[in-house]
Coordinates of C-alpha atoms and ligand atoms in Angstrom, one line a residue:
M558 CA 48.2 65.2 149.3
T559 CA 47.5 64.8 145.6
D560 CA 48.4 68.0 143.5
Q561 CA 45.4 69.3 141.6
P562 CA 45.8 71.1 138.2
D563 CA 45.7 74.9 138.5
R564 CA 42.5 76.1 137.0
L565 CA 42.0 79.2 139.5
F566 CA 41.7 81.7 136.7
S567 CA 40.1 79.6 133.9
Q568 CA 36.6 81.1 134.5
P569 CA 35.8 84.7 133.8
Q570 CA 35.9 86.7 137.1
P571 CA 33.7 89.7 137.2
Q572 CA 36.2 91.4 139.6
I573 CA 39.8 90.3 140.0
R574 CA 40.9 90.3 143.6
D575 CA 44.5 90.7 144.7
F576 CA 46.3 87.2 144.7
V577 CA 46.7 85.7 148.3
F578 CA 48.4 82.5 149.2
N579 CA 45.2 80.8 150.6
E580 CA 44.0 77.2 150.6
D581 CA 42.7 77.3 147.1
V582 CA 46.2 78.3 146.0
V583 CA 47.8 75.6 148.2
R584 CA 45.8 72.9 146.5
V585 CA 47.2 73.8 143.1
F586 CA 50.5 75.4 144.1
P587 CA 52.9 72.7 142.9
D588 CA 51.3 72.8 139.4
M589 CA 50.9 76.5 139.3
I590 CA 54.6 77.2 140.1
K591 CA 56.0 74.8 137.7
R592 CA 53.8 76.0 134.9
S593 CA 54.3 79.6 135.6
V594 CA 58.1 80.0 136.6
P595 CA 60.5 78.9 133.8
G596 CA 63.3 76.8 135.2
Y597 CA 61.6 76.3 138.7
P598 CA 62.4 72.7 139.1
T599 CA 66.0 73.1 137.9
I600 CA 66.4 76.0 140.5
V601 CA 64.9 74.1 143.2
E602 CA 67.0 71.0 142.9
N603 CA 70.4 72.9 142.3
I604 CA 69.7 75.1 145.5
G605 CA 70.4 71.8 147.3
V606 CA 73.4 71.1 145.3
L607 CA 74.9 74.7 145.7
A608 CA 73.9 74.7 149.4
A609 CA 76.0 71.7 150.1
E610 CA 79.0 73.6 149.0
F611 CA 78.2 76.5 151.5
A612 CA 76.8 74.6 154.5
Q613 CA 78.9 74.5 157.6
A614 CA 78.6 72.3 160.6
N615 CA 76.3 73.3 163.5
S616 CA 74.9 76.2 161.6
A617 CA 71.3 77.1 160.3
L618 CA 70.1 77.1 156.8
Y619 CA 67.2 79.2 156.0
D620 CA 64.2 78.7 153.5
L621 CA 62.5 82.1 153.6
G622 CA 59.0 82.1 152.1
C623 CA 59.0 78.3 152.0
S624 CA 55.6 77.8 150.7
L625 CA 55.2 74.0 150.6
G626 CA 59.0 73.4 151.4
A627 CA 60.4 72.5 147.9
V628 CA 63.7 74.1 148.7
T629 CA 63.7 72.8 152.3
Q630 CA 63.2 69.3 150.8
S631 CA 66.1 69.9 148.3
L632 CA 68.4 71.0 151.2
R633 CA 67.6 68.0 153.1
R634 CA 68.3 65.7 150.1
H635 CA 71.7 67.4 149.5
V636 CA 73.4 68.8 152.6
K637 CA 75.4 66.4 154.8
A638 CA 77.1 68.7 157.0
D639 CA 77.1 67.6 160.7
G640 CA 74.7 69.4 163.0
C641 CA 73.0 71.6 160.4
R642 CA 69.3 72.3 160.7
V643 CA 66.8 74.0 158.2
I644 CA 64.5 76.7 159.4
A645 CA 61.7 77.2 157.0
M646 CA 59.3 80.2 157.4
D647 CA 56.2 81.3 155.6
N648 CA 53.3 83.7 156.8
S649 CA 50.6 81.7 155.0
T650 CA 48.9 79.5 157.4
A651 CA 47.6 77.3 154.8
M652 CA 51.1 76.9 153.3
V653 CA 52.7 76.2 156.4
E654 CA 50.1 73.5 157.5
R655 CA 50.7 71.7 154.1
C656 CA 54.4 72.2 154.3
R657 CA 54.6 70.4 157.6
E658 CA 52.5 67.4 156.0
Y659 CA 55.0 67.2 153.1
L660 CA 58.1 67.3 155.3
H661 CA 56.4 64.7 157.5
A662 CA 56.0 62.4 154.4
Q663 CA 59.7 63.2 153.4
D664 CA 60.9 62.0 156.9
S665 CA 58.7 58.8 156.7
M666 CA 60.5 58.1 153.3
F667 CA 64.2 58.8 154.1
Q668 CA 66.4 58.3 156.9
E669 CA 69.1 60.7 158.5
L670 CA 67.6 64.0 157.1
L671 CA 68.5 67.3 158.5
P672 CA 66.0 68.3 161.3
V673 CA 63.8 71.0 160.2
E674 CA 61.5 73.5 162.0
V675 CA 58.8 75.3 160.0
L676 CA 57.7 78.7 161.5
E677 CA 54.5 80.5 160.6
G678 CA 55.3 84.4 160.7
D679 CA 56.6 87.2 158.8
I680 CA 60.2 87.0 157.8
L681 CA 60.6 90.6 158.4
N682 CA 60.2 89.8 162.1
L683 CA 62.5 86.9 162.1
A684 CA 65.5 86.8 164.6
F685 CA 68.2 85.0 162.6
Q686 CA 70.7 82.6 164.0
P687 CA 74.1 82.3 162.7
A688 CA 73.5 80.8 159.1
S689 CA 75.7 79.2 156.4
L690 CA 72.8 79.4 153.8
V691 CA 69.9 81.5 153.3
A692 CA 67.5 80.6 150.4
M693 CA 65.0 83.0 149.3
N694 CA 63.2 81.4 146.2
F695 CA 60.8 83.9 144.6
T696 CA 59.9 85.5 148.0
L697 CA 61.7 88.9 148.0
Q698 CA 59.5 90.2 145.2
F699 CA 56.4 89.9 147.7
I700 CA 58.0 91.9 150.3
P701 CA 57.2 95.6 150.3
P702 CA 60.1 97.4 148.4
Q703 CA 60.9 99.7 151.3
E704 CA 61.6 96.8 153.6
R705 CA 63.9 94.8 151.2
L706 CA 67.3 96.5 152.0
G707 CA 66.7 96.1 155.8
L708 CA 65.8 92.4 155.4
L709 CA 68.9 91.8 153.2
Q710 CA 71.0 93.6 155.9
R711 CA 69.8 91.3 158.5
I712 CA 70.4 88.3 156.5
R713 CA 73.9 89.6 155.7
Q714 CA 74.7 90.0 159.5
A715 CA 73.4 86.4 160.1
L716 CA 75.6 84.9 157.5
L717 CA 78.8 83.1 158.5
P718 CA 82.2 83.8 156.6
G719 CA 82.0 81.4 153.7
G720 CA 78.2 81.3 153.6
A721 CA 75.9 82.5 151.0
L722 CA 72.5 83.8 150.1
I723 CA 70.7 82.2 147.2
L724 CA 68.0 84.6 145.8
S725 CA 65.7 83.7 143.0
E726 CA 63.4 86.4 141.4
K727 CA 61.4 87.4 138.5
L728 CA 63.3 90.1 136.7
R729 CA 62.1 93.4 135.3
F730 CA 64.1 94.9 132.4
E731 CA 65.2 98.7 132.6
D732 CA 65.0 98.9 128.7
D733 CA 61.3 99.0 127.7
S734 CA 61.8 96.9 124.5
Q735 CA 63.6 94.2 126.4
Q736 CA 60.9 94.2 129.1
A737 CA 58.1 93.9 126.3
L738 CA 60.2 91.2 124.6
L739 CA 60.8 89.0 127.8
T740 CA 57.2 89.5 128.9
D741 CA 55.9 88.2 125.6
L742 CA 58.4 85.3 125.9
H743 CA 57.1 84.4 129.4
I744 CA 53.5 84.5 128.1
A745 CA 54.7 82.1 125.3
F746 CA 56.1 79.9 128.2
K747 CA 52.6 79.8 130.1
R748 CA 50.8 79.2 126.9
A749 CA 53.0 76.3 125.9
N750 CA 52.1 74.9 129.4
G751 CA 48.5 75.0 128.7
Y752 CA 47.3 78.4 130.1
S753 CA 44.7 80.1 128.3
E754 CA 44.8 83.8 127.3
L755 CA 42.0 84.4 129.9
E756 CA 43.9 82.6 132.7
I757 CA 47.1 84.6 131.7
A758 CA 45.4 87.9 131.8
Q759 CA 43.4 87.3 135.0
K760 CA 46.5 85.9 136.9
R761 CA 48.4 89.1 135.8
S762 CA 45.8 91.4 137.1
A763 CA 45.6 89.5 140.4
I764 CA 49.3 89.5 141.0
E765 CA 50.4 92.9 139.8
N766 CA 49.7 94.7 143.0
V767 CA 51.1 92.0 145.2
M768 CA 54.4 91.1 143.3
K769 CA 57.0 93.8 142.4
P770 CA 59.8 92.6 140.6
D771 CA 63.2 94.5 140.4
S772 CA 65.8 94.6 137.7
F773 CA 69.2 92.7 137.9
E774 CA 70.8 95.9 138.4
Q775 CA 68.5 96.9 141.4
H776 CA 69.3 93.8 143.0
R777 CA 73.0 94.1 142.6
E778 CA 73.1 97.4 144.1
R779 CA 70.8 96.6 146.9
L780 CA 72.8 93.5 147.8
H781 CA 76.0 95.5 147.8
A782 CA 74.4 98.2 150.0
A783 CA 73.3 95.5 152.3
G784 CA 77.0 94.5 152.7
F785 CA 77.4 91.6 150.3
S786 CA 80.7 91.5 148.5
Q787 CA 79.8 89.5 145.3
V788 CA 76.7 89.0 143.4
L789 CA 77.0 86.0 140.9
P790 CA 74.0 85.1 138.7
W791 CA 74.1 81.2 138.4
F792 CA 70.6 80.7 136.5
Q793 CA 68.4 82.4 134.1
C794 CA 65.5 81.2 132.2
I795 CA 63.5 84.0 130.3
N796 CA 62.8 86.5 132.9
F797 CA 63.3 84.4 136.0
A798 CA 66.8 84.2 137.5
S799 CA 68.7 83.0 140.5
L800 CA 71.7 84.8 142.2
I801 CA 74.4 83.8 144.6
A802 CA 75.3 86.6 147.0
L803 CA 78.4 86.2 149.1
P804 CA 79.1 88.1 152.5
Ligands
GEK1952 C1 59.2 77.5 146.5 N1 60.1 79.3 147.9 O1 58.5 76.7 146.3 N2 57.0 86.5 155.4 C2 56.9 85.1 155.2 N3 56.5 84.5 153.9 C3 56.1 85.5 153.0 C4 56.0 86.7 153.2 C5 56.7 87.3 154.4 N4 56.6 88.6 154.6 N5 55.7 87.4 152.0 C6 55.4 86.4 151.2 N6 55.5 85.2 151.7 C7 58.8 78.6 147.4 C8 58.1 79.8 146.5 S1 56.1 81.8 146.8 C9 56.6 82.4 145.3 C10 57.7 81.0 147.1 C11 55.5 82.5 144.3 C12 55.5 83.8 151.1 C13 54.0 83.6 150.6 O2 53.1 83.1 151.5 C14 54.4 82.4 149.7 O3 54.3 81.2 150.1 C15 55.9 82.7 149.3 O4 56.3 83.7 150.0 C16 56.1 83.3 147.7 O5 60.5 77.5 146.1 O6 54.3 82.0 144.6 O7 55.7 83.1 143.1

Protein backbone atom coordinates (compact mmCIF):
# COMPACT_ATOMS: atom_id res chain seq x y z
CA MET A 1 0.00 0.00 0.00
CA THR A 2 2.78 2.44 -0.83
CA ASP A 3 1.77 5.73 -2.43
CA GLN A 4 3.46 6.36 -5.74
CA PRO A 5 4.33 9.79 -7.15
CA ASP A 6 1.88 11.11 -9.74
CA ARG A 7 3.57 11.05 -13.15
CA LEU A 8 0.42 10.14 -15.13
CA PHE A 9 0.68 13.14 -17.44
CA SER A 10 4.47 13.56 -17.52
CA GLN A 11 4.95 12.14 -21.05
CA PRO A 12 3.41 13.74 -24.15
CA GLN A 13 0.16 11.96 -25.02
CA PRO A 14 -0.89 12.00 -28.69
CA GLN A 15 -4.55 12.02 -27.68
CA ILE A 16 -5.77 13.12 -24.27
CA ARG A 17 -8.58 10.88 -23.03
CA ASP A 18 -11.20 11.98 -20.50
CA PHE A 19 -10.03 11.47 -16.92
CA VAL A 20 -11.33 8.33 -15.17
CA PHE A 21 -10.80 7.12 -11.60
CA ASN A 22 -9.14 3.84 -12.64
CA GLU A 23 -6.34 1.70 -11.17
CA ASP A 24 -3.60 3.96 -12.55
CA VAL A 25 -5.16 6.94 -10.78
CA VAL A 26 -5.73 4.97 -7.56
CA ARG A 27 -2.01 4.10 -7.39
CA VAL A 28 -1.00 7.78 -7.35
CA PHE A 29 -4.15 9.36 -5.90
CA PRO A 30 -2.86 10.45 -2.45
CA ASP A 31 0.10 12.22 -4.08
CA MET A 32 -2.05 13.63 -6.91
CA ILE A 33 -4.72 15.18 -4.72
CA LYS A 34 -2.25 16.70 -2.23
CA ARG A 35 -0.21 18.32 -5.03
CA SER A 36 -3.30 19.47 -6.99
CA VAL A 37 -5.85 20.64 -4.42
CA PRO A 38 -4.66 23.59 -2.32
CA GLY A 39 -5.56 23.04 1.34
CA TYR A 40 -6.57 19.38 0.91
CA PRO A 41 -4.81 17.99 4.05
CA THR A 42 -6.21 20.83 6.21
CA ILE A 43 -9.71 20.32 4.85
CA VAL A 44 -9.66 16.55 5.39
CA GLU A 45 -8.38 16.76 8.96
CA ASN A 46 -10.82 19.52 9.90
CA ILE A 47 -13.85 17.77 8.42
CA GLY A 48 -13.35 15.28 11.25
CA VAL A 49 -13.03 18.10 13.80
CA LEU A 50 -16.16 19.86 12.53
CA ALA A 51 -18.08 16.60 12.19
CA ALA A 52 -17.53 15.88 15.88
CA GLU A 53 -19.55 19.03 16.65
CA PHE A 54 -22.53 17.90 14.53
CA ALA A 55 -22.48 14.13 15.01
CA GLN A 56 -25.40 12.73 16.99
CA ALA A 57 -25.68 9.39 18.73
CA ASN A 58 -27.10 6.50 16.69
CA SER A 59 -27.02 8.34 13.35
CA ALA A 60 -25.21 7.84 10.06
CA LEU A 61 -22.23 9.90 8.87
CA TYR A 62 -21.79 9.86 5.09
CA ASP A 63 -18.62 10.27 3.02
CA LEU A 64 -19.92 10.61 -0.54
CA GLY A 65 -17.35 10.06 -3.31
CA CYS A 66 -15.00 8.69 -0.67
CA SER A 67 -12.11 7.76 -3.02
CA LEU A 68 -9.53 6.15 -0.72
CA GLY A 69 -11.45 7.10 2.43
CA ALA A 70 -9.36 10.03 3.68
CA VAL A 71 -12.47 11.78 5.05
CA THR A 72 -13.83 8.54 6.48
CA GLN A 73 -10.55 8.03 8.35
CA SER A 74 -10.74 11.60 9.67
CA LEU A 75 -14.34 11.05 10.82
CA ARG A 76 -13.25 7.89 12.61
CA ARG A 77 -10.33 9.72 14.29
CA HIS A 78 -12.47 12.57 15.62
CA VAL A 79 -16.11 11.53 16.12
CA LYS A 80 -16.83 9.87 19.47
CA ALA A 81 -20.67 9.98 19.55
CA ASP A 82 -22.23 6.67 20.65
CA GLY A 83 -23.71 4.40 18.03
CA CYS A 84 -22.58 6.43 15.00
CA ARG A 85 -21.53 4.63 11.85
CA VAL A 86 -19.80 5.87 8.74
CA ILE A 87 -21.18 5.05 5.31
CA ALA A 88 -18.66 5.73 2.56
CA MET A 89 -19.56 5.41 -1.12
CA ASP A 90 -17.77 5.65 -4.44
CA ASN A 91 -18.60 4.39 -7.92
CA SER A 92 -15.00 3.54 -8.87
CA THR A 93 -14.29 -0.16 -8.26
CA ALA A 94 -10.55 0.51 -8.04
CA MET A 95 -11.08 3.24 -5.42
CA VAL A 96 -13.46 1.14 -3.33
CA GLU A 97 -11.12 -1.86 -3.27
CA ARG A 98 -8.14 0.23 -2.12
CA CYS A 99 -10.32 2.21 0.31
CA ARG A 100 -11.35 -1.01 2.04
CA GLU A 101 -7.67 -2.00 2.39
CA TYR A 102 -6.79 1.38 3.93
CA LEU A 103 -9.67 1.19 6.40
CA HIS A 104 -8.70 -2.34 7.33
CA ALA A 105 -5.20 -1.00 8.06
CA GLN A 106 -6.72 1.79 10.19
CA ASP A 107 -8.74 -0.82 12.11
CA SER A 108 -5.59 -2.80 12.85
CA MET A 109 -3.80 0.29 14.20
CA PHE A 110 -6.51 1.87 16.39
CA GLN A 111 -9.14 0.55 18.77
CA GLU A 112 -12.75 1.65 19.22
CA LEU A 113 -13.11 3.27 15.82
CA LEU A 114 -16.60 3.93 14.49
CA PRO A 115 -17.91 1.06 12.35
CA VAL A 116 -17.72 1.75 8.64
CA GLU A 117 -19.41 0.37 5.55
CA VAL A 118 -17.89 1.06 2.12
CA LEU A 119 -20.43 0.87 -0.69
CA GLU A 120 -19.60 0.66 -4.37
CA GLY A 121 -22.16 2.55 -6.40
CA ASP A 122 -23.53 5.82 -7.69
CA ILE A 123 -24.39 8.30 -4.94
CA LEU A 124 -27.30 9.41 -7.14
CA ASN A 125 -28.95 6.05 -6.36
CA LEU A 126 -28.25 6.04 -2.64
CA ALA A 127 -31.21 5.59 -0.26
CA PHE A 128 -30.12 7.78 2.63
CA GLN A 129 -30.60 6.84 6.27
CA PRO A 130 -31.14 9.53 8.91
CA ALA A 131 -27.79 11.34 9.05
CA SER A 132 -26.21 13.93 11.31
CA LEU A 133 -23.28 14.62 8.97
CA VAL A 134 -22.84 14.33 5.23
CA ALA A 135 -19.42 15.10 3.72
CA MET A 136 -18.96 15.61 -0.01
CA ASN A 137 -15.27 16.43 -0.38
CA PHE A 138 -14.67 17.45 -4.02
CA THR A 139 -17.34 15.09 -5.41
CA LEU A 140 -20.32 17.28 -6.40
CA GLN A 141 -18.22 18.81 -9.20
CA PHE A 142 -18.15 15.36 -10.88
CA ILE A 143 -21.95 14.92 -10.73
CA PRO A 144 -23.83 15.94 -13.90
CA PRO A 145 -25.00 19.54 -13.28
CA GLN A 146 -28.68 18.70 -13.85
CA GLU A 147 -28.52 16.06 -11.07
CA ARG A 148 -26.92 18.29 -8.41
CA LEU A 149 -30.07 19.93 -7.01
CA GLY A 150 -31.93 16.61 -6.65
CA LEU A 151 -28.98 15.05 -4.83
CA LEU A 152 -28.74 18.00 -2.43
CA GLN A 153 -32.50 17.80 -1.79
CA ARG A 154 -32.18 14.11 -0.87
CA ILE A 155 -29.26 14.93 1.44
CA ARG A 156 -31.25 17.75 3.04
CA GLN A 157 -34.19 15.40 3.66
CA ALA A 158 -31.90 12.82 5.30
CA LEU A 159 -30.24 15.35 7.63
CA LEU A 160 -31.43 15.39 11.22
CA PRO A 161 -32.12 18.75 12.90
CA GLY A 162 -28.75 19.99 14.19
CA GLY A 163 -26.84 18.08 11.51
CA ALA A 164 -24.75 19.49 8.66
CA LEU A 165 -23.53 18.99 5.13
CA ILE A 166 -19.85 19.76 4.56
CA LEU A 167 -19.31 20.49 0.87
CA SER A 168 -15.84 21.08 -0.60
CA GLU A 169 -15.46 22.14 -4.23
CA LYS A 170 -13.19 23.80 -6.72
CA LEU A 171 -14.71 27.24 -7.36
CA ARG A 172 -15.34 29.01 -10.62
CA PHE A 173 -15.46 32.81 -10.52
CA GLU A 174 -18.20 34.72 -12.33
CA ASP A 175 -15.93 37.71 -12.99
CA ASP A 176 -13.63 36.80 -15.93
CA SER A 177 -10.60 38.64 -14.59
CA GLN A 178 -10.97 36.95 -11.17
CA GLN A 179 -11.36 33.57 -12.89
CA ALA A 180 -8.17 34.19 -14.91
CA LEU A 181 -6.22 35.32 -11.83
CA LEU A 182 -7.32 32.43 -9.61
CA THR A 183 -6.56 29.95 -12.42
CA ASP A 184 -3.04 31.37 -12.73
CA LEU A 185 -2.57 31.18 -8.97
CA HIS A 186 -3.70 27.55 -8.97
CA ILE A 187 -1.23 26.78 -11.78
CA ALA A 188 1.50 28.43 -9.67
CA PHE A 189 0.50 26.12 -6.78
CA LYS A 190 0.83 23.05 -9.03
CA ARG A 191 4.15 24.25 -10.44
CA ALA A 192 5.48 24.81 -6.92
CA ASN A 193 4.47 21.21 -6.16
CA GLY A 194 6.66 19.89 -8.96
CA TYR A 195 4.23 19.55 -11.88
CA SER A 196 5.65 20.55 -15.27
CA GLU A 197 3.85 22.80 -17.77
CA LEU A 198 3.15 19.66 -19.87
CA GLU A 199 1.64 17.79 -16.91
CA ILE A 200 -0.51 20.77 -15.97
CA ALA A 201 -1.77 21.27 -19.55
CA GLN A 202 -2.49 17.57 -20.24
CA LYS A 203 -4.27 17.05 -16.90
CA ARG A 204 -6.38 20.12 -17.60
CA SER A 205 -7.48 18.75 -21.00
CA ALA A 206 -8.24 15.35 -19.49
CA ILE A 207 -10.42 16.74 -16.71
CA GLU A 208 -12.29 19.60 -18.39
CA ASN A 209 -15.15 17.44 -19.75
CA VAL A 210 -15.47 15.48 -16.53
CA MET A 211 -15.30 18.07 -13.76
CA LYS A 212 -17.61 21.10 -13.94
CA PRO A 213 -17.04 23.55 -11.07
CA ASP A 214 -19.71 26.05 -10.00
CA SER A 215 -19.30 29.51 -8.47
CA PHE A 216 -19.86 30.18 -4.77
CA GLU A 217 -23.05 32.08 -5.71
CA GLN A 218 -24.38 29.02 -7.60
CA HIS A 219 -23.62 26.75 -4.65
CA ARG A 220 -25.32 29.09 -2.20
CA GLU A 221 -28.45 29.49 -4.34
CA ARG A 222 -28.70 25.77 -5.06
CA LEU A 223 -28.21 24.81 -1.41
CA HIS A 224 -30.97 27.25 -0.39
CA ALA A 225 -33.19 25.86 -3.16
CA ALA A 226 -32.54 22.37 -1.76
CA GLY A 227 -33.88 23.53 1.60
CA PHE A 228 -30.73 24.41 3.52
CA SER A 229 -31.24 27.43 5.78
CA GLN A 230 -27.62 28.59 6.09
CA VAL A 231 -24.49 28.30 3.95
CA LEU A 232 -21.21 29.19 5.66
CA PRO A 233 -17.79 29.05 4.00
CA TRP A 234 -15.28 27.76 6.58
CA PHE A 235 -12.18 27.37 4.39
CA GLN A 236 -10.76 28.67 1.13
CA CYS A 237 -7.30 28.24 -0.38
CA ILE A 238 -6.90 29.83 -3.83
CA ASN A 239 -9.86 28.49 -5.86
CA PHE A 240 -10.77 25.56 -3.59
CA ALA A 241 -13.28 26.04 -0.80
CA SER A 242 -15.29 24.15 1.76
CA LEU A 243 -18.77 25.13 3.00
CA ILE A 244 -20.99 24.11 5.86
CA ALA A 245 -24.68 23.94 4.95
CA LEU A 246 -27.20 23.71 7.77
CA PRO A 247 -30.70 22.23 7.45
C1 LIG B 1 -11.20 12.67 -0.65
N1 LIG B 1 -13.58 12.69 -1.21
O1 LIG B 1 -10.09 12.12 -0.76
N2 LIG B 1 -21.10 8.27 -7.30
C2 LIG B 1 -20.11 7.90 -6.45
N3 LIG B 1 -18.84 8.38 -6.53
C3 LIG B 1 -18.57 9.25 -7.51
C4 LIG B 1 -19.55 9.68 -8.43
C5 LIG B 1 -20.85 9.15 -8.30
N4 LIG B 1 -21.85 9.52 -9.14
N5 LIG B 1 -18.98 10.54 -9.31
C6 LIG B 1 -17.68 10.66 -8.94
N6 LIG B 1 -17.43 9.87 -7.86
C7 LIG B 1 -12.25 12.31 -1.68
C8 LIG B 1 -11.90 12.91 -3.01
S1 LIG B 1 -12.41 12.67 -5.71
C9 LIG B 1 -12.05 14.32 -6.08
C10 LIG B 1 -12.99 12.81 -4.04
C11 LIG B 1 -10.94 14.52 -7.06
C12 LIG B 1 -16.17 9.71 -7.12
C13 LIG B 1 -14.95 9.39 -7.99
O2 LIG B 1 -14.88 8.01 -8.30
C14 LIG B 1 -13.81 9.87 -7.10
O3 LIG B 1 -13.29 8.84 -6.30
C15 LIG B 1 -14.45 10.97 -6.25
O4 LIG B 1 -15.85 10.95 -6.52
C16 LIG B 1 -13.95 12.37 -6.52
O5 LIG B 1 -11.49 13.50 0.22
O6 LIG B 1 -10.29 13.54 -7.48
O7 LIG B 1 -10.71 15.77 -7.42
